[in-house]
Coordinates of C-alpha atoms and ligand atoms in Angstrom, one line a residue:
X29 CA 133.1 101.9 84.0
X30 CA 130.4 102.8 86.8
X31 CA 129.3 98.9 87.4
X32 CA 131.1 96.8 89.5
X33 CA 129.1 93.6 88.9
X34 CA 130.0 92.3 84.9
X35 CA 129.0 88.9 83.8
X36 CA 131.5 86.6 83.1
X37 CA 131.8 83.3 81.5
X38 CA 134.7 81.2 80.7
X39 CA 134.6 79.4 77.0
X40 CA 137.8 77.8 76.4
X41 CA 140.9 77.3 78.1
X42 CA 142.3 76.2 74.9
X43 CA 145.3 77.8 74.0
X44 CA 146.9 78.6 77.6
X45 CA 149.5 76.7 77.3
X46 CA 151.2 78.1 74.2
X47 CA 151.9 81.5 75.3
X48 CA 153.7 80.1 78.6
X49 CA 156.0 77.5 76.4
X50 CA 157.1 81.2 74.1
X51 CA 160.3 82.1 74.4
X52 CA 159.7 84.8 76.3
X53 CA 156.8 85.0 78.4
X54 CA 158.6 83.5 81.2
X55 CA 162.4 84.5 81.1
X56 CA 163.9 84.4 85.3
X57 CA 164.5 81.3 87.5
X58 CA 162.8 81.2 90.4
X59 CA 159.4 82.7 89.4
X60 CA 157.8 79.0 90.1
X61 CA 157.1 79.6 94.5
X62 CA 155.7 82.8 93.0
X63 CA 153.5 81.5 90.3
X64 CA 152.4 79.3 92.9
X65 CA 151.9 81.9 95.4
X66 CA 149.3 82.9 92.4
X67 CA 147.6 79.7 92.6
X68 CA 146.9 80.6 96.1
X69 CA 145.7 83.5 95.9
X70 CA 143.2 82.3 93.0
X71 CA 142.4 79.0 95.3
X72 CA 141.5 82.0 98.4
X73 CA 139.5 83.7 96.0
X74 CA 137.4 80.6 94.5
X75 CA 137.3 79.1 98.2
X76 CA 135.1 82.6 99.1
X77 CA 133.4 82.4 95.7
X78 CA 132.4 78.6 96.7
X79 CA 131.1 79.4 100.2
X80 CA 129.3 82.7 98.7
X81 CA 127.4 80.0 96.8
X82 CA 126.5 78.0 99.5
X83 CA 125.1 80.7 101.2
X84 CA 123.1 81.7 98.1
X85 CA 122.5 77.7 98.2
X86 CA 120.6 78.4 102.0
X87 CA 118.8 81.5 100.9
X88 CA 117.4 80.0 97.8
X89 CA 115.6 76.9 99.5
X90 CA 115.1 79.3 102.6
X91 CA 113.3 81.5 100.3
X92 CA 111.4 78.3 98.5
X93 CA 110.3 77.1 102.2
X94 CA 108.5 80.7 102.8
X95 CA 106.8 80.6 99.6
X96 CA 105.5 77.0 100.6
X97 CA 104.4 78.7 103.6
X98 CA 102.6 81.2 102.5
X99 CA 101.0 79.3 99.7
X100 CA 100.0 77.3 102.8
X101 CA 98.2 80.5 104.0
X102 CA 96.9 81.5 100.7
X103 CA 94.8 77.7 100.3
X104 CA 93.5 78.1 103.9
X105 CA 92.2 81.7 102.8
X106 CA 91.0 80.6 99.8
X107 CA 88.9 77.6 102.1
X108 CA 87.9 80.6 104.5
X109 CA 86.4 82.5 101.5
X110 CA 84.4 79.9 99.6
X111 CA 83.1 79.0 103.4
X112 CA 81.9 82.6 103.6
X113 CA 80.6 82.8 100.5
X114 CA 78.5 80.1 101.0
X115 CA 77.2 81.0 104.4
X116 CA 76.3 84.5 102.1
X117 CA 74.4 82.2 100.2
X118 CA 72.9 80.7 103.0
X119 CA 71.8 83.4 104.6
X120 CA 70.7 84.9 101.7
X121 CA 68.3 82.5 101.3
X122 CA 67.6 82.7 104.9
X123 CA 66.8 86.6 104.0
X124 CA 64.5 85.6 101.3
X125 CA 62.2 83.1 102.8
X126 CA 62.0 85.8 106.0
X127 CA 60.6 88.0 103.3
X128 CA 58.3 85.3 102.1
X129 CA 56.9 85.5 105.9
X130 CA 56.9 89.0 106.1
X131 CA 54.4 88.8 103.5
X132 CA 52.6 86.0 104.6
X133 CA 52.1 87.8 108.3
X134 CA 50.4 91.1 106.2
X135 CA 48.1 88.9 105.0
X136 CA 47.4 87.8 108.3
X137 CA 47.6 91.3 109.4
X138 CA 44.7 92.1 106.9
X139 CA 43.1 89.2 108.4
X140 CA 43.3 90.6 112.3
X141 CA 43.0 93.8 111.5
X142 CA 39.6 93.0 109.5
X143 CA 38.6 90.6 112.8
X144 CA 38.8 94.0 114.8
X145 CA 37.0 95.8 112.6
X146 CA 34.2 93.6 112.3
X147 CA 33.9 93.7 116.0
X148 CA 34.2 97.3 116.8
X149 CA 30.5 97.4 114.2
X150 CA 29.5 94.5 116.6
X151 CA 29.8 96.2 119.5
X152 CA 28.3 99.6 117.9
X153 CA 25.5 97.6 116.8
X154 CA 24.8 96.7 120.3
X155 CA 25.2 99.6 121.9
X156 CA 22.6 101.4 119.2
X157 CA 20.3 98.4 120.0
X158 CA 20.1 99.2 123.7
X159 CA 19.1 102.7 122.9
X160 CA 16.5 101.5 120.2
X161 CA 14.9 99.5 123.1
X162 CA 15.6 100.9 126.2
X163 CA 16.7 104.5 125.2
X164 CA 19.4 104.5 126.9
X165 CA 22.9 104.1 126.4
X166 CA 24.0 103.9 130.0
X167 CA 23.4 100.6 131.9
X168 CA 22.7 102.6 135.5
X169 CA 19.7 103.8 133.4
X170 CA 18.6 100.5 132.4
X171 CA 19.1 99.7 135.8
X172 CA 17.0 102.9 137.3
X173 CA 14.5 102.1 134.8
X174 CA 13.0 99.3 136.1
X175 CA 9.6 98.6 136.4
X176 CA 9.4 96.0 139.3
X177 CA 12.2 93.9 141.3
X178 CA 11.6 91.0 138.6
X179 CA 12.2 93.4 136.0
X180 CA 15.1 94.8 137.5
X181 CA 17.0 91.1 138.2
X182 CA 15.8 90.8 134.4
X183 CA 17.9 94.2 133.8
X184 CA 20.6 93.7 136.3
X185 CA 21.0 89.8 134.4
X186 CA 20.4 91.7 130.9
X187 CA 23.0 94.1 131.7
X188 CA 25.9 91.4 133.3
X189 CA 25.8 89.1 130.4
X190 CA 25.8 92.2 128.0
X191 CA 29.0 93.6 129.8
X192 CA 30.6 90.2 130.0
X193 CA 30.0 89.8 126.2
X194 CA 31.0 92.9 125.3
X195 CA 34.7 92.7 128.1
X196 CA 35.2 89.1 126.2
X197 CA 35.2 91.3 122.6
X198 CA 37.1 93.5 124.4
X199 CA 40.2 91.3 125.6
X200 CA 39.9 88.9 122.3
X201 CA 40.4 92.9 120.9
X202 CA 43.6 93.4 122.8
X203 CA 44.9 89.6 122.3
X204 CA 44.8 90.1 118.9
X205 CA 46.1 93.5 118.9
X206 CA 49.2 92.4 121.2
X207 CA 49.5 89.3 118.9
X208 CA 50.2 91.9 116.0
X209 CA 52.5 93.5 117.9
X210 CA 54.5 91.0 118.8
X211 CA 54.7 89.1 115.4
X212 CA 55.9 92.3 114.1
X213 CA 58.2 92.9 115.8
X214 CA 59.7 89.3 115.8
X215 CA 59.1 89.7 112.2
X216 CA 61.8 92.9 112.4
X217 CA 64.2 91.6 114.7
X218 CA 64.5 88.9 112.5
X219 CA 65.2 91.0 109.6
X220 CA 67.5 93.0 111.1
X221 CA 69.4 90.7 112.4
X222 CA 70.1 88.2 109.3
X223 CA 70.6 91.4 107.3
X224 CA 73.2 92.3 109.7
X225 CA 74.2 88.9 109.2
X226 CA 75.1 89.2 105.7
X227 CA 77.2 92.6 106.0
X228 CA 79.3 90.7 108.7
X229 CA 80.1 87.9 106.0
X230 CA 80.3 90.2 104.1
X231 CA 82.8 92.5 105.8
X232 CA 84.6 89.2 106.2
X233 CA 85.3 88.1 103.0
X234 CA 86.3 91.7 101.9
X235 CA 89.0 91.0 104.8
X236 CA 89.6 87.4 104.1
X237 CA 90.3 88.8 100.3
X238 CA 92.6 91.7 101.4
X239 CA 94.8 89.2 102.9
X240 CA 95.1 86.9 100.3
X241 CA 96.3 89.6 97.9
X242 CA 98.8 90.5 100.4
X243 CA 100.0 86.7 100.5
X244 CA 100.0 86.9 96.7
X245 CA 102.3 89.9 96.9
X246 CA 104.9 88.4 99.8
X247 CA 104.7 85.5 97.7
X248 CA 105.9 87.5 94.1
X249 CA 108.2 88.8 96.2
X250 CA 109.5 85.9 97.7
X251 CA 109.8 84.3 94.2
X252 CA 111.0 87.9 92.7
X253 CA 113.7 87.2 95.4
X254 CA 114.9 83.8 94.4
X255 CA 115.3 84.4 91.2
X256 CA 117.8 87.0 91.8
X257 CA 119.3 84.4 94.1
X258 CA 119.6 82.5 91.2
X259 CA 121.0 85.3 88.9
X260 CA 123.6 85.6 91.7
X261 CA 124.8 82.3 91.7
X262 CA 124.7 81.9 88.1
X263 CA 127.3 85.4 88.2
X264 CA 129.5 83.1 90.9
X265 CA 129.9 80.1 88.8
X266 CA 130.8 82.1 85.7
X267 CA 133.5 83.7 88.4
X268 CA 134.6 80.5 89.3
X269 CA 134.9 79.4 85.9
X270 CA 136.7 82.2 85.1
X271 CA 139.2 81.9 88.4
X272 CA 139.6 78.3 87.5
X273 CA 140.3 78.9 83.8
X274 CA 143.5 81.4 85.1
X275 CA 144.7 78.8 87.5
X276 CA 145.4 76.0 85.0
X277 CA 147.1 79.1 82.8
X278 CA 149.3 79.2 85.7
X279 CA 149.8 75.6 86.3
X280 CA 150.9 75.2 82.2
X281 CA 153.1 78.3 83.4
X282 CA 154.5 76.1 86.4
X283 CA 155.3 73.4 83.8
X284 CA 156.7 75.5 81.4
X285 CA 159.0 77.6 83.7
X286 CA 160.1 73.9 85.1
X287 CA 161.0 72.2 81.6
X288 CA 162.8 76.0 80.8
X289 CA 164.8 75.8 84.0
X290 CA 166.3 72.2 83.3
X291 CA 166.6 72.7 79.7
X292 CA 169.0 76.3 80.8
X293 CA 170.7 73.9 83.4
X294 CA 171.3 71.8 80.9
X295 CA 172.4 74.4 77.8
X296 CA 175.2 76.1 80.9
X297 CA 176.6 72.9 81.7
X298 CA 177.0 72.1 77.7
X299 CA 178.3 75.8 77.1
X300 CA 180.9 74.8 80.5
X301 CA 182.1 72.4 78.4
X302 CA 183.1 74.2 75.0
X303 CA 184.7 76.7 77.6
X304 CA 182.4 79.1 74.9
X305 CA 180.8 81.9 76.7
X306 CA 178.0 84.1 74.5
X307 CA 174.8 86.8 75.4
X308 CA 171.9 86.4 74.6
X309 CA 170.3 89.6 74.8
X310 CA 166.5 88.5 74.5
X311 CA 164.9 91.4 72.4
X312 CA 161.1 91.1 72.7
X313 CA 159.9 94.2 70.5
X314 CA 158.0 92.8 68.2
X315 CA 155.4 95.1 65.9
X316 CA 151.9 94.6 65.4
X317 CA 150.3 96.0 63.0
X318 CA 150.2 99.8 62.9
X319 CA 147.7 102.0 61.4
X320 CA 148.8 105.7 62.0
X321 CA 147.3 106.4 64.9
X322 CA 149.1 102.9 66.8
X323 CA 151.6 103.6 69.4
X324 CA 155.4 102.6 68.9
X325 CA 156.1 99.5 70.6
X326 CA 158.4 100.0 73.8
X327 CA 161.0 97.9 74.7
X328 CA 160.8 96.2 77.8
X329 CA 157.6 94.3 79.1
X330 CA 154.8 96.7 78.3
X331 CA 153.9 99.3 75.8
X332 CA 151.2 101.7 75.9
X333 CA 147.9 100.5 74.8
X334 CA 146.3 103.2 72.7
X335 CA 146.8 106.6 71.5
X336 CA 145.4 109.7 73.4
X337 CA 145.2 111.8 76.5
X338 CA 144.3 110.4 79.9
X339 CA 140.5 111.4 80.8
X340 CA 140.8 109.6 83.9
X341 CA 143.0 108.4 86.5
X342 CA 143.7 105.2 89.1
X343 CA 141.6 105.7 92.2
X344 CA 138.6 106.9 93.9
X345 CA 136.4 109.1 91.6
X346 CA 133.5 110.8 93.6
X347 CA 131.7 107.8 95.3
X348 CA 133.3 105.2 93.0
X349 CA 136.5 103.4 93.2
X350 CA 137.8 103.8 89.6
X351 CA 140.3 100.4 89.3
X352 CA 141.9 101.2 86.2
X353 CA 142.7 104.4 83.9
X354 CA 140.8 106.2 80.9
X355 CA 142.2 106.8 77.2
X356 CA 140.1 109.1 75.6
X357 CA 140.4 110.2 72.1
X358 CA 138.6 111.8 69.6
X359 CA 139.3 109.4 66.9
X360 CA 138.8 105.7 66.6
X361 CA 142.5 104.9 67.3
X362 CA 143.3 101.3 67.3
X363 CA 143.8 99.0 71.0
X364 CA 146.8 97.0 71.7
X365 CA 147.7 94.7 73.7
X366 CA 149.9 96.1 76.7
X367 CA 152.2 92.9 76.7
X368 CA 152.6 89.4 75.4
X369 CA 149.9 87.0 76.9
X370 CA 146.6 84.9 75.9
X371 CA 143.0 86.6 75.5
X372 CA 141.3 84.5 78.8
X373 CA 138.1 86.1 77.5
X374 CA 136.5 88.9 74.7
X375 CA 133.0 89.1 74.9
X376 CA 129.9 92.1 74.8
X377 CA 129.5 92.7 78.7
X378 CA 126.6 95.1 79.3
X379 CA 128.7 97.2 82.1
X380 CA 132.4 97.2 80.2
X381 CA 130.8 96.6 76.5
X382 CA 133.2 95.2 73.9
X383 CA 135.8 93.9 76.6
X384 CA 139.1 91.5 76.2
X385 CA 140.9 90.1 78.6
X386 CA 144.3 89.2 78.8
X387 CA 146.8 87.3 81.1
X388 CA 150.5 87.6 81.1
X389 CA 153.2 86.3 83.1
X390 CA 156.0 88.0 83.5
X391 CA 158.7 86.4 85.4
X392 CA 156.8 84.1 87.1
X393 CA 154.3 87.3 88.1
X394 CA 150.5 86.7 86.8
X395 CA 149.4 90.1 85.5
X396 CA 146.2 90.2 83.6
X397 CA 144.7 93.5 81.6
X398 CA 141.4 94.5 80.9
X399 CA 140.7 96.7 77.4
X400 CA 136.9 97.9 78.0
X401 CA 134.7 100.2 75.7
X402 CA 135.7 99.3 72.4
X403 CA 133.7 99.9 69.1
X404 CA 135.6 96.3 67.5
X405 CA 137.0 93.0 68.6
X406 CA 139.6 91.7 66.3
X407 CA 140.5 88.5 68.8
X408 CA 138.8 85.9 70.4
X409 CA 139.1 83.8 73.7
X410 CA 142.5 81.6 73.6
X411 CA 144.3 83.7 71.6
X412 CA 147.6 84.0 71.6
X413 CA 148.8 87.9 72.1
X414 CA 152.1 89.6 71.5
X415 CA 153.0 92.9 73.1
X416 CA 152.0 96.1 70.4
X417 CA 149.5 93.9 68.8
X418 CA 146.5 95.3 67.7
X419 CA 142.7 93.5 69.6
X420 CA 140.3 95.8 68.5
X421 CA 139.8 99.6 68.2
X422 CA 138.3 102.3 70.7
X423 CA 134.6 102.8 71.5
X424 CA 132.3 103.9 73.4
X425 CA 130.5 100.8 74.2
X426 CA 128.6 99.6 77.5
X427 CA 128.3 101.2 80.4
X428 CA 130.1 104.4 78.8
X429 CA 130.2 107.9 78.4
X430 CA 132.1 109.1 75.2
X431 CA 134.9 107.8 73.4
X432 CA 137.4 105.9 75.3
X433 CA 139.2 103.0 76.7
X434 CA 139.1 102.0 80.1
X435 CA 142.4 100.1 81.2
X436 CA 142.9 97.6 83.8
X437 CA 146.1 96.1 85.0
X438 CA 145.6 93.6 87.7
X439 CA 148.7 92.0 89.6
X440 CA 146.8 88.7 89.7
X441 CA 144.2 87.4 88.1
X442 CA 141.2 89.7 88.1
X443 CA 138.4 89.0 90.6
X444 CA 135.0 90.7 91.0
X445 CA 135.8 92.5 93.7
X446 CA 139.3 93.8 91.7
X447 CA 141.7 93.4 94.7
X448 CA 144.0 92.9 92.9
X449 CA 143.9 96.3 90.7
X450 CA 146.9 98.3 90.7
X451 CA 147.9 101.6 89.4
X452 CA 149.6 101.1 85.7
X453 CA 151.2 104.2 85.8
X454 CA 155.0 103.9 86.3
X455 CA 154.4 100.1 85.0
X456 CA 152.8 100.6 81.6
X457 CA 153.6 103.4 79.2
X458 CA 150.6 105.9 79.2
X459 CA 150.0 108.8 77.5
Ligands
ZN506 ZN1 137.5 103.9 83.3

């Protein structure tokens, strides 16, 4: 047995009250403040159980309150994302029809840059003119060349109108030069800057997205978290169950030992009467059904459980507290029940494998044994047990390695966290 945590469930408390209304399961007076004592204990243990699940209660809707919240989160991401994509789209489009203009301004480029060109063979064609009729490409020269004062106002006017001409081709030149320039440049800024544009949204949405996969993962978690929540309570109500299935054993017991203590008082004042005194020596050895490998019934309240050598004793073991004691053998000897008592439960547990459980009371003190391991059942829940008989046969079943049989004895009923374990040597007959 490594795991401490085994899954119970109660099926039927059917049956209890049999075992506690034999002849002799319960045998001394004044057991009934200790059975009740037992009661306590078991009303402790399902008080703790019952606030453990209230806790679990609060974590569970604690847990279902942050997943809320961060499925808040996750909707107001997924309304930051579809806004960004569809400012991407936007500005997309944005990008495009800049584009579209970019194209449209070379044309007008062409346009300007064929207006300049047109004017630089303007003003070469009137510079060659001036030396076709004066000869001269410098205007001083016109100037110097004049014939008369008439002709030189002629020149002089010739020559003013000429340079004004040719300074108004000149700035119209650098306007649309500087024009150019500028649209270009516009033109590129604009560019730049809705392409710069879309990598920020961009940028952003790649963020936005990282976070919502990180809210998807807290949330898996969260929910990964609850349901454990919930496997944990399910694991305390099938320990409740169980805790409340030994209690009304014990109150039948309580009953029992009550009508058993009147009927006595009423059997010694009879046998005061007749004056007749007689023994009853109450022999409880009773025989179950013995294969070779079985051991002999002891007298008294217990008998060893099954044939071998002990692999394993009471106590810590390494890390691990190791509640009960190990049987191993090589062959598959039968189990036995260790006293006369009821099966509370015998089931397939994943940690303790083929498992039966058994409660006794002897003399008003609740003991109950666990057989663990086993290969074969042979009884079920509510069955009635004598002392020697055989419940199934050794394994190697569950959380197990090799053949054996793991052996509780609990003074008490069992509880998950076993306080109530107790040594069985010097109690039960071991090998
Ligand atoms: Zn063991």
């Amino acid at each position: 047995m490594k795991k401490s945590v085994i899954t119970l469930a109660v099926s039927a408390t059917v049956g209890f009250g049999t075992i506690f209304g034999g002849t002799s399961v319960i045998t001394e007076a004044a057991s009934i403040s200790s059975l009740k004592g037992e009661q306590n204990k078991i009303q402790n243990q399902r008080s703790n159980i019952n606030s453990t699940i209230n806790q679990k209660n609060n974590q569970i809707s604690n847990l279902q309150n942050q997943q809320a919240n961060v499925q808040d989160e996750i909707t107001r991401l997924d309304d930051a994302i579809t806004d960004s994509t569809n400012k991407i789209n936007e500005t997309n489009a944005k990008l495009e029809s800049t584009k579209e203009e970019i194209m449209k301004l070379q044309g007008e480029m062409e346009v300007i840059k064929d207006r300049i060109e047109k004017r630089n063979v303007l003003l070469k064609d009137r510079a060659r003119s001036y030396q076709d009729t004066g000869g001269m490409v410098n205007y001083i020269d016109v100037l110097m060349g004049a014939t008369s004062f008439s002709d030189f106002v002629d020149r002089a006017n010739a020559v003013v109108t000429i340079m004004e001409a040719d300074q108004a081709i000149l700035k119209e030149h650098e306007a649309d030069k500087k024009e150019l320039e500028t649209k270009q440049e516009q033109v590129k800024t604009n560019l730049e800057s809705i392409q710069k544009m879309v990598t920020d949204l961009q940028t952003l949405q790649q963020q936005l997205n990282v976070q919502k996969a990180d809210k998807n993962k807290a949330l898996a978690s969260l929910k990964q978290q609850e349901n454990e929540a919930h496997e944990g309570l399910m694991d305390l109500q099938e320990q409740d169950a169980l805790l409340a299935a030994q209690q009304s054993a014990i109150q039948q017991a309580i009953k029992n030992e009550q009508a058993a203590q009147a009927k006595a008082a009423a059997e010694a004042a009879a046998a005061a009467k007749k004056a007749a005194s007689s023994n009853s020596g109450g022999s409880s050895s009773s025989g179950g059904a013995s294969s070779g490998a079985t051991p002999g019934v002891s007298s008294g309240y217990w008998t060893q459980p099954a044939v071998g050598y002990l692999s394993s004793g009471f106590g810590q073991r390494g890390s691990e507290r190791h509640v009960g004691v190990d049987i191993a053998n090589h062959t598959k000897v039968p189990i036995v029940a260790a006293a006369d008592g009821v099966v509370i439960r015998s089931y397939l547990s994943s940690s303790y494998g083929n498992c039966i459980f058994i409660s006794h009371s002897i003399n008003g003190q609740v003991y109950t044994t666990v057989y663990a391991h086993m290969s074969t059942r042979l009884v079920g829940s509510g069955a009635v047990i004598k002392k020697g008989q055989q419940i199934g046969v050794m394994g190697n079943t569950g959380d197990s390695t090799g053949q054996h049989l793991h052996f509780e004895l609990h003074k008490g009923p069992w509880t998950q966290d076993k306080r109530y374990a107790i040594n069985p040597v010097g109690i039960v007959p071991l090998p």
